[in-house]
Every structure is written in structure tokens, then in C-alpha cells.
PDB file of N, CA and C and ligand atoms in Angstrom:
ATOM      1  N   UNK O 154     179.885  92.103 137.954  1.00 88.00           N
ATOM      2  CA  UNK O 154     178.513  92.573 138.132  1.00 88.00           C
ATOM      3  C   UNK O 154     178.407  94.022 137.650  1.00 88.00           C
ATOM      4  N   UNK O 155     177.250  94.390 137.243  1.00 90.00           N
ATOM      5  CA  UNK O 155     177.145  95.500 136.282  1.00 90.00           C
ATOM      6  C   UNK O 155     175.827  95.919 137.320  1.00 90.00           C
ATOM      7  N   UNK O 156     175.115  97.178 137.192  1.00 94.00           N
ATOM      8  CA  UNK O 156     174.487  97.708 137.713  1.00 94.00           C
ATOM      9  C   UNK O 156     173.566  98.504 136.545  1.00 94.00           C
ATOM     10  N   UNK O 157     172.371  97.501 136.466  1.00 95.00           N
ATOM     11  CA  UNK O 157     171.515  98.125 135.360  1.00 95.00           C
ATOM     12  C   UNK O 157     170.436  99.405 135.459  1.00 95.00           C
ATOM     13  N   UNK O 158     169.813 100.521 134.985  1.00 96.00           N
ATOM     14  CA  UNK O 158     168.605 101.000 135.153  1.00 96.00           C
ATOM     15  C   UNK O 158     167.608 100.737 134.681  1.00 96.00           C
ATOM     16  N   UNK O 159     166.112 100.236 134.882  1.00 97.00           N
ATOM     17  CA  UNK O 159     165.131 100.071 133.973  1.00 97.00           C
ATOM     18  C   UNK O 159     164.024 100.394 134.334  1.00 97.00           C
ATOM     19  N   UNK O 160     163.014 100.859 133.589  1.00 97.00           N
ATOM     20  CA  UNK O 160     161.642 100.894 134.211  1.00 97.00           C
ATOM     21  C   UNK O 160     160.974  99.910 135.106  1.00 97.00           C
ATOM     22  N   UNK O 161     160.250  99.544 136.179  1.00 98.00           N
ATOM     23  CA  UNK O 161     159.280  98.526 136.165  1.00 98.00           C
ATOM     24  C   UNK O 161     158.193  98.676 135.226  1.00 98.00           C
ATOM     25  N   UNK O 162     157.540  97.397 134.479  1.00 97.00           N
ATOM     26  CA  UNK O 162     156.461  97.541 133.920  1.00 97.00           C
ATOM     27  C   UNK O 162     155.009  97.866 134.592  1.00 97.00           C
ATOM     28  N   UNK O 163     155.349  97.390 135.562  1.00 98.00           N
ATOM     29  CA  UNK O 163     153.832  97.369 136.413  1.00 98.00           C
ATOM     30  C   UNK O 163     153.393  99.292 137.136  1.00 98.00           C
ATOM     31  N   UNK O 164     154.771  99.851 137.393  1.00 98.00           N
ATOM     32  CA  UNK O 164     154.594 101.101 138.453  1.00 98.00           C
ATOM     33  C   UNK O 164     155.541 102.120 137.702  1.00 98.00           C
ATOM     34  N   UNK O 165     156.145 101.934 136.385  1.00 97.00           N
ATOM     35  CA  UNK O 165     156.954 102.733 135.482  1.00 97.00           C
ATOM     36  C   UNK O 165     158.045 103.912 136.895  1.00 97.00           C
ATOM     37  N   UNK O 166     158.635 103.212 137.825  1.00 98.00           N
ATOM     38  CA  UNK O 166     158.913 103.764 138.348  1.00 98.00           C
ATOM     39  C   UNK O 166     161.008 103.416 137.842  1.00 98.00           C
ATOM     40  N   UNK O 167     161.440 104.026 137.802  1.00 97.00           N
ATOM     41  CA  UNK O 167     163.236 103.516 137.462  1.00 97.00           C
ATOM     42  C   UNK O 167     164.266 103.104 139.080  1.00 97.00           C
ATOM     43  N   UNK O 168     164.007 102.009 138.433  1.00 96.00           N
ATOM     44  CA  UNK O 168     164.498 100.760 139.088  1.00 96.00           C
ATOM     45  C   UNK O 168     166.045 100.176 138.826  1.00 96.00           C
ATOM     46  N   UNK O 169     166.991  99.876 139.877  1.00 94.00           N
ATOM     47  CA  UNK O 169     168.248  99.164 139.126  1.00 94.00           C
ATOM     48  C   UNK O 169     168.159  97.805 139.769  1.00 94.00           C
ATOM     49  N   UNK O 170     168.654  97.139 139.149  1.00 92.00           N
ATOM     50  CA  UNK O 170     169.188  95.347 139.509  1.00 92.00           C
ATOM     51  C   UNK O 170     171.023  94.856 139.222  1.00 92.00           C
ATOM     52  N   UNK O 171     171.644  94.476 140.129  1.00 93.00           N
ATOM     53  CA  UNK O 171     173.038  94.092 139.943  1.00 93.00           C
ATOM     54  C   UNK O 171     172.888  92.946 138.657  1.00 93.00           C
ATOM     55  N   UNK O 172     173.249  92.614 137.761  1.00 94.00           N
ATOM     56  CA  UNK O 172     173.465  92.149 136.523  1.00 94.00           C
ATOM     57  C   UNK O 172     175.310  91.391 136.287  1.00 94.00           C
ATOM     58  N   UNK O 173     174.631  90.322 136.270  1.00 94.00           N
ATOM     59  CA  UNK O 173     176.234  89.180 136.230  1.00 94.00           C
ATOM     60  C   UNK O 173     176.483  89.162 134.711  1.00 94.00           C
ATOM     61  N   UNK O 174     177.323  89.715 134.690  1.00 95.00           N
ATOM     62  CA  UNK O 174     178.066  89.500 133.021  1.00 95.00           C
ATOM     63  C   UNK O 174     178.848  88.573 132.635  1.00 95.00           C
ATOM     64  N   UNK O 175     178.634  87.801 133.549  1.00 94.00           N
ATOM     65  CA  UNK O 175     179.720  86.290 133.251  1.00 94.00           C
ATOM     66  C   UNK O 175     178.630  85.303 132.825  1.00 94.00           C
ATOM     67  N   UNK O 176     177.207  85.774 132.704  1.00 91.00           N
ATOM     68  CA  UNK O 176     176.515  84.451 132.122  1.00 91.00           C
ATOM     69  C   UNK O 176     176.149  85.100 130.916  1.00 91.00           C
ATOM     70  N   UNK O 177     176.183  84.433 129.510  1.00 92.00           N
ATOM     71  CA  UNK O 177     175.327  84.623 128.464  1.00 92.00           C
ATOM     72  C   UNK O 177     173.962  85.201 128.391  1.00 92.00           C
ATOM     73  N   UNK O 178     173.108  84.292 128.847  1.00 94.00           N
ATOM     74  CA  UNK O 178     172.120  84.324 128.843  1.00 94.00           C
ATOM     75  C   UNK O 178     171.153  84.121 129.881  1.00 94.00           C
ATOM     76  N   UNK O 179     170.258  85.549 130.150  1.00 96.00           N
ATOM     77  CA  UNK O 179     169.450  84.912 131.998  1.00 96.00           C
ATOM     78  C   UNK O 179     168.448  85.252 131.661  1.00 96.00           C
ATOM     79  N   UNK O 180     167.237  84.270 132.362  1.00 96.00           N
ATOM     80  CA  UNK O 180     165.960  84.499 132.168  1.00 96.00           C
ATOM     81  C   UNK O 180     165.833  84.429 133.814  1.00 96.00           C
ATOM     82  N   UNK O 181     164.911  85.475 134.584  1.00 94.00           N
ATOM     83  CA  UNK O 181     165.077  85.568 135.972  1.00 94.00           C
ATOM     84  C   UNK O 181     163.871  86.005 136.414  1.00 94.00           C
ATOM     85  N   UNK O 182     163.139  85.863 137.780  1.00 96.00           N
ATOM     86  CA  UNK O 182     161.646  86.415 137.951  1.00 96.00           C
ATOM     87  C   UNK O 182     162.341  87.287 138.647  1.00 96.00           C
ATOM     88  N   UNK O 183     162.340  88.877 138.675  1.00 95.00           N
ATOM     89  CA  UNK O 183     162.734  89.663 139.622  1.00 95.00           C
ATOM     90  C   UNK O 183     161.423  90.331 140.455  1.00 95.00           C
ATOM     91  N   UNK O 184     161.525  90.687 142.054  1.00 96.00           N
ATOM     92  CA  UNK O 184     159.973  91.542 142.720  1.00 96.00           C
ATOM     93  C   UNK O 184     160.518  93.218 142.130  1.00 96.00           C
ATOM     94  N   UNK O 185     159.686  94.223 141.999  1.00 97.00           N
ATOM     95  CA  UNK O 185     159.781  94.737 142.035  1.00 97.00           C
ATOM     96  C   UNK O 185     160.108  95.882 143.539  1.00 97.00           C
ATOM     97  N   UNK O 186     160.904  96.604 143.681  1.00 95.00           N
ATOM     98  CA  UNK O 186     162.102  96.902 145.019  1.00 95.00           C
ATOM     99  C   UNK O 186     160.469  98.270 145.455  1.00 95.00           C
ATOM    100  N   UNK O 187     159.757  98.609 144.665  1.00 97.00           N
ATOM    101  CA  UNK O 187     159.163  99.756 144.921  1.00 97.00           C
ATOM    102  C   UNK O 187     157.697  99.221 145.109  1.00 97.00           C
ATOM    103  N   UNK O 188     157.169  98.465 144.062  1.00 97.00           N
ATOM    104  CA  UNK O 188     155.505  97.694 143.821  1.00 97.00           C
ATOM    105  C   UNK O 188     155.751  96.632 144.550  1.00 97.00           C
ATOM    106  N   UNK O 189     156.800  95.868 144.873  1.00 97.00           N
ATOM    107  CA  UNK O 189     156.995  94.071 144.498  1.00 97.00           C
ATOM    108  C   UNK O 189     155.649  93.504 144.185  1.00 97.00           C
ATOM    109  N   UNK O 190     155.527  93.839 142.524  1.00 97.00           N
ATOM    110  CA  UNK O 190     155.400  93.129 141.799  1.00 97.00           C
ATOM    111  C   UNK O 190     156.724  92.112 141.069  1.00 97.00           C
ATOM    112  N   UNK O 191     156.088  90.770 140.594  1.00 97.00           N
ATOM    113  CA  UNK O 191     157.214  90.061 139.811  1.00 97.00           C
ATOM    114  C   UNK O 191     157.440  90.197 138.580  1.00 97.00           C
ATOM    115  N   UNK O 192     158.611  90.919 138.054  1.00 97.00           N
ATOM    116  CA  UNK O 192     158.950  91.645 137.036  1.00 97.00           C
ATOM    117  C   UNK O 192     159.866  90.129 136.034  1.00 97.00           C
ATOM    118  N   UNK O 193     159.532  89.769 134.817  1.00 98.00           N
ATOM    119  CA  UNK O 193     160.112  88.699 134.180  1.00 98.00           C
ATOM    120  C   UNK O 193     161.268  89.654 133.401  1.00 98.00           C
ATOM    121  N   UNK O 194     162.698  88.713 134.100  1.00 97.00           N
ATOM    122  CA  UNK O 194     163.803  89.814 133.392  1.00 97.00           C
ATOM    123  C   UNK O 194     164.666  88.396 132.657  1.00 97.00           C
ATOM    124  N   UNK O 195     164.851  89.225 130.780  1.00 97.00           N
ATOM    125  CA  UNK O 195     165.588  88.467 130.134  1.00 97.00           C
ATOM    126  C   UNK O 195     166.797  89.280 129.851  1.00 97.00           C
ATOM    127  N   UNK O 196     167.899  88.646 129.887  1.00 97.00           N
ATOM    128  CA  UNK O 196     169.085  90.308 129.680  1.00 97.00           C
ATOM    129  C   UNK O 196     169.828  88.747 128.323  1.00 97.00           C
ATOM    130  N   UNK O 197     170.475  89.361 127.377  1.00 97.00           N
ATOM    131  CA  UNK O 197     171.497  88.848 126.671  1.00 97.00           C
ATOM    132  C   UNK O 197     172.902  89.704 126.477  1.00 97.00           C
ATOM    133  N   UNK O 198     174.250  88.719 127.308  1.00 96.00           N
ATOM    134  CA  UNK O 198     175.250  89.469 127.451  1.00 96.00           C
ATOM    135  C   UNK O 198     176.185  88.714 126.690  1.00 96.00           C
ATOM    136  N   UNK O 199     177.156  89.308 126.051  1.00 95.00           N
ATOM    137  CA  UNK O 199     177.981  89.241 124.734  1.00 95.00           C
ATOM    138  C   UNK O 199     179.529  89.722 125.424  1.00 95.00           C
ATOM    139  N   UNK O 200     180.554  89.114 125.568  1.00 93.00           N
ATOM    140  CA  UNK O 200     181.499  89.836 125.815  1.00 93.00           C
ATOM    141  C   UNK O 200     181.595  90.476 126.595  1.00 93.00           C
ATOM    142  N   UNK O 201     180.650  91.016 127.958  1.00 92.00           N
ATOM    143  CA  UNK O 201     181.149  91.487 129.142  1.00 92.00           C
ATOM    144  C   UNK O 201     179.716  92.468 128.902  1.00 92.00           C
ATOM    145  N   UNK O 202     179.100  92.464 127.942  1.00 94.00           N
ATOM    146  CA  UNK O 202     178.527  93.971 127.322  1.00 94.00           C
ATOM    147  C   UNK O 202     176.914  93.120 127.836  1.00 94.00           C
ATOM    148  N   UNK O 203     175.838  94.247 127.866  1.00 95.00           N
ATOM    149  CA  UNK O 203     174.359  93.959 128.060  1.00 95.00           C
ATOM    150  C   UNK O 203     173.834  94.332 126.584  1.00 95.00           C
ATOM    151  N   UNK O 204     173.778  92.925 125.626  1.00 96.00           N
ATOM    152  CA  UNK O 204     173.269  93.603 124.210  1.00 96.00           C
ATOM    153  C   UNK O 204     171.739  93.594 124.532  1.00 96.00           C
ATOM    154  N   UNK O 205     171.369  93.044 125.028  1.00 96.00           N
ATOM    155  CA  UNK O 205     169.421  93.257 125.502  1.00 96.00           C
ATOM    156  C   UNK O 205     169.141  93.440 126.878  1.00 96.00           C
ATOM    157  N   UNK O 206     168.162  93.876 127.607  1.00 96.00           N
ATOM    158  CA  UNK O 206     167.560  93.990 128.722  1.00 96.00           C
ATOM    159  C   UNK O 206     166.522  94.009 128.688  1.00 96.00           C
ATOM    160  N   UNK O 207     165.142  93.113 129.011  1.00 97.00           N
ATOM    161  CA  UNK O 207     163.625  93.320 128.766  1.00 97.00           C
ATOM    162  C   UNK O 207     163.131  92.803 129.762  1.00 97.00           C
ATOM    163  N   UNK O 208     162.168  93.900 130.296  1.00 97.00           N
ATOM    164  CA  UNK O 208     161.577  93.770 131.821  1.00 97.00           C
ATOM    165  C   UNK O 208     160.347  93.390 131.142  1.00 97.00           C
ATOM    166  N   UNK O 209     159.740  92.551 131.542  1.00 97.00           N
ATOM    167  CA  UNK O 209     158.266  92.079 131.289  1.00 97.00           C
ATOM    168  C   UNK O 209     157.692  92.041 132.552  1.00 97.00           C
ATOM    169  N   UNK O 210     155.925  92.164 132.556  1.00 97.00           N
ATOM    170  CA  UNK O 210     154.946  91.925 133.099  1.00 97.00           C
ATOM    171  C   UNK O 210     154.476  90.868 133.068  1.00 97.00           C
ATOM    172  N   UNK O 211     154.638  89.609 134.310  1.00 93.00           N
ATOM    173  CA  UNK O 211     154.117  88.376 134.509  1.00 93.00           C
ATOM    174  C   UNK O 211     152.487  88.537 133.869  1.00 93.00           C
ATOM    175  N   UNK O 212     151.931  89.270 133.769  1.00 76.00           N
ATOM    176  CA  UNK O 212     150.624  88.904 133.715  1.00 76.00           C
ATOM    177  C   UNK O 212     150.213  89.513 132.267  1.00 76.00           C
TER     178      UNK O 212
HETATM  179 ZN1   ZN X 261     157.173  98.473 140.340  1.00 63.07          ZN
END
């Protein structure tokens, strides 16, 4: 598990989420820890590494 930083989209406030590097590929609804709003998180991991991270806005 990796420990990411990212904006929320909804409250641009910097936010982290624990991040499993043993899966390829995750598409995940995360709440936001500060708004909970539901933040759409796609990460693509390669070798242990986070080659993408993209927080989207459900709406
Ligand atoms: Zn937020």
C-alpha cells in the first residue's frame, strides 16, 4: 500500500487515500474525507509504481 496526495475535485482541498499496488488497474468511487463528496478515482499501476492517478467529479 502506497499513500497517495491529491486534490479533491469538488473542495480543491489536498487529500490522501492508501493505494494497493498489487492491482493493475482500479476504478473506485472514493467520499471525499473533508466535503464527502463522491470523488471517481482511476489510478494505473505498472510494476509497483502509480503511472496515473485521476480524481474525477461524479457529476
Ligand atoms: Zn472535498
Amino acid at each position: 500500500m502506497d499513500e497517495y496526495f491529491f486534490q479533491c475535485p469538488y473542495c480543491w482541498q489536498q487529500i490522501s487515500m492508501l493505494v494497493d499496488l498489487s492491482q493493475s488497474n482500479q476504478n473506485y468511487i472514493e467520499d471525499c474525507e473533508i466535503c464527502c463528496n463522491p470523488i471517481q478515482i482511476t489510478v494505473a499501476i505498472e510494476q509497483q509504481n502509480i503511472l496515473s492517478f485521476v480524481a474525477k467529479s461524479m457529476s
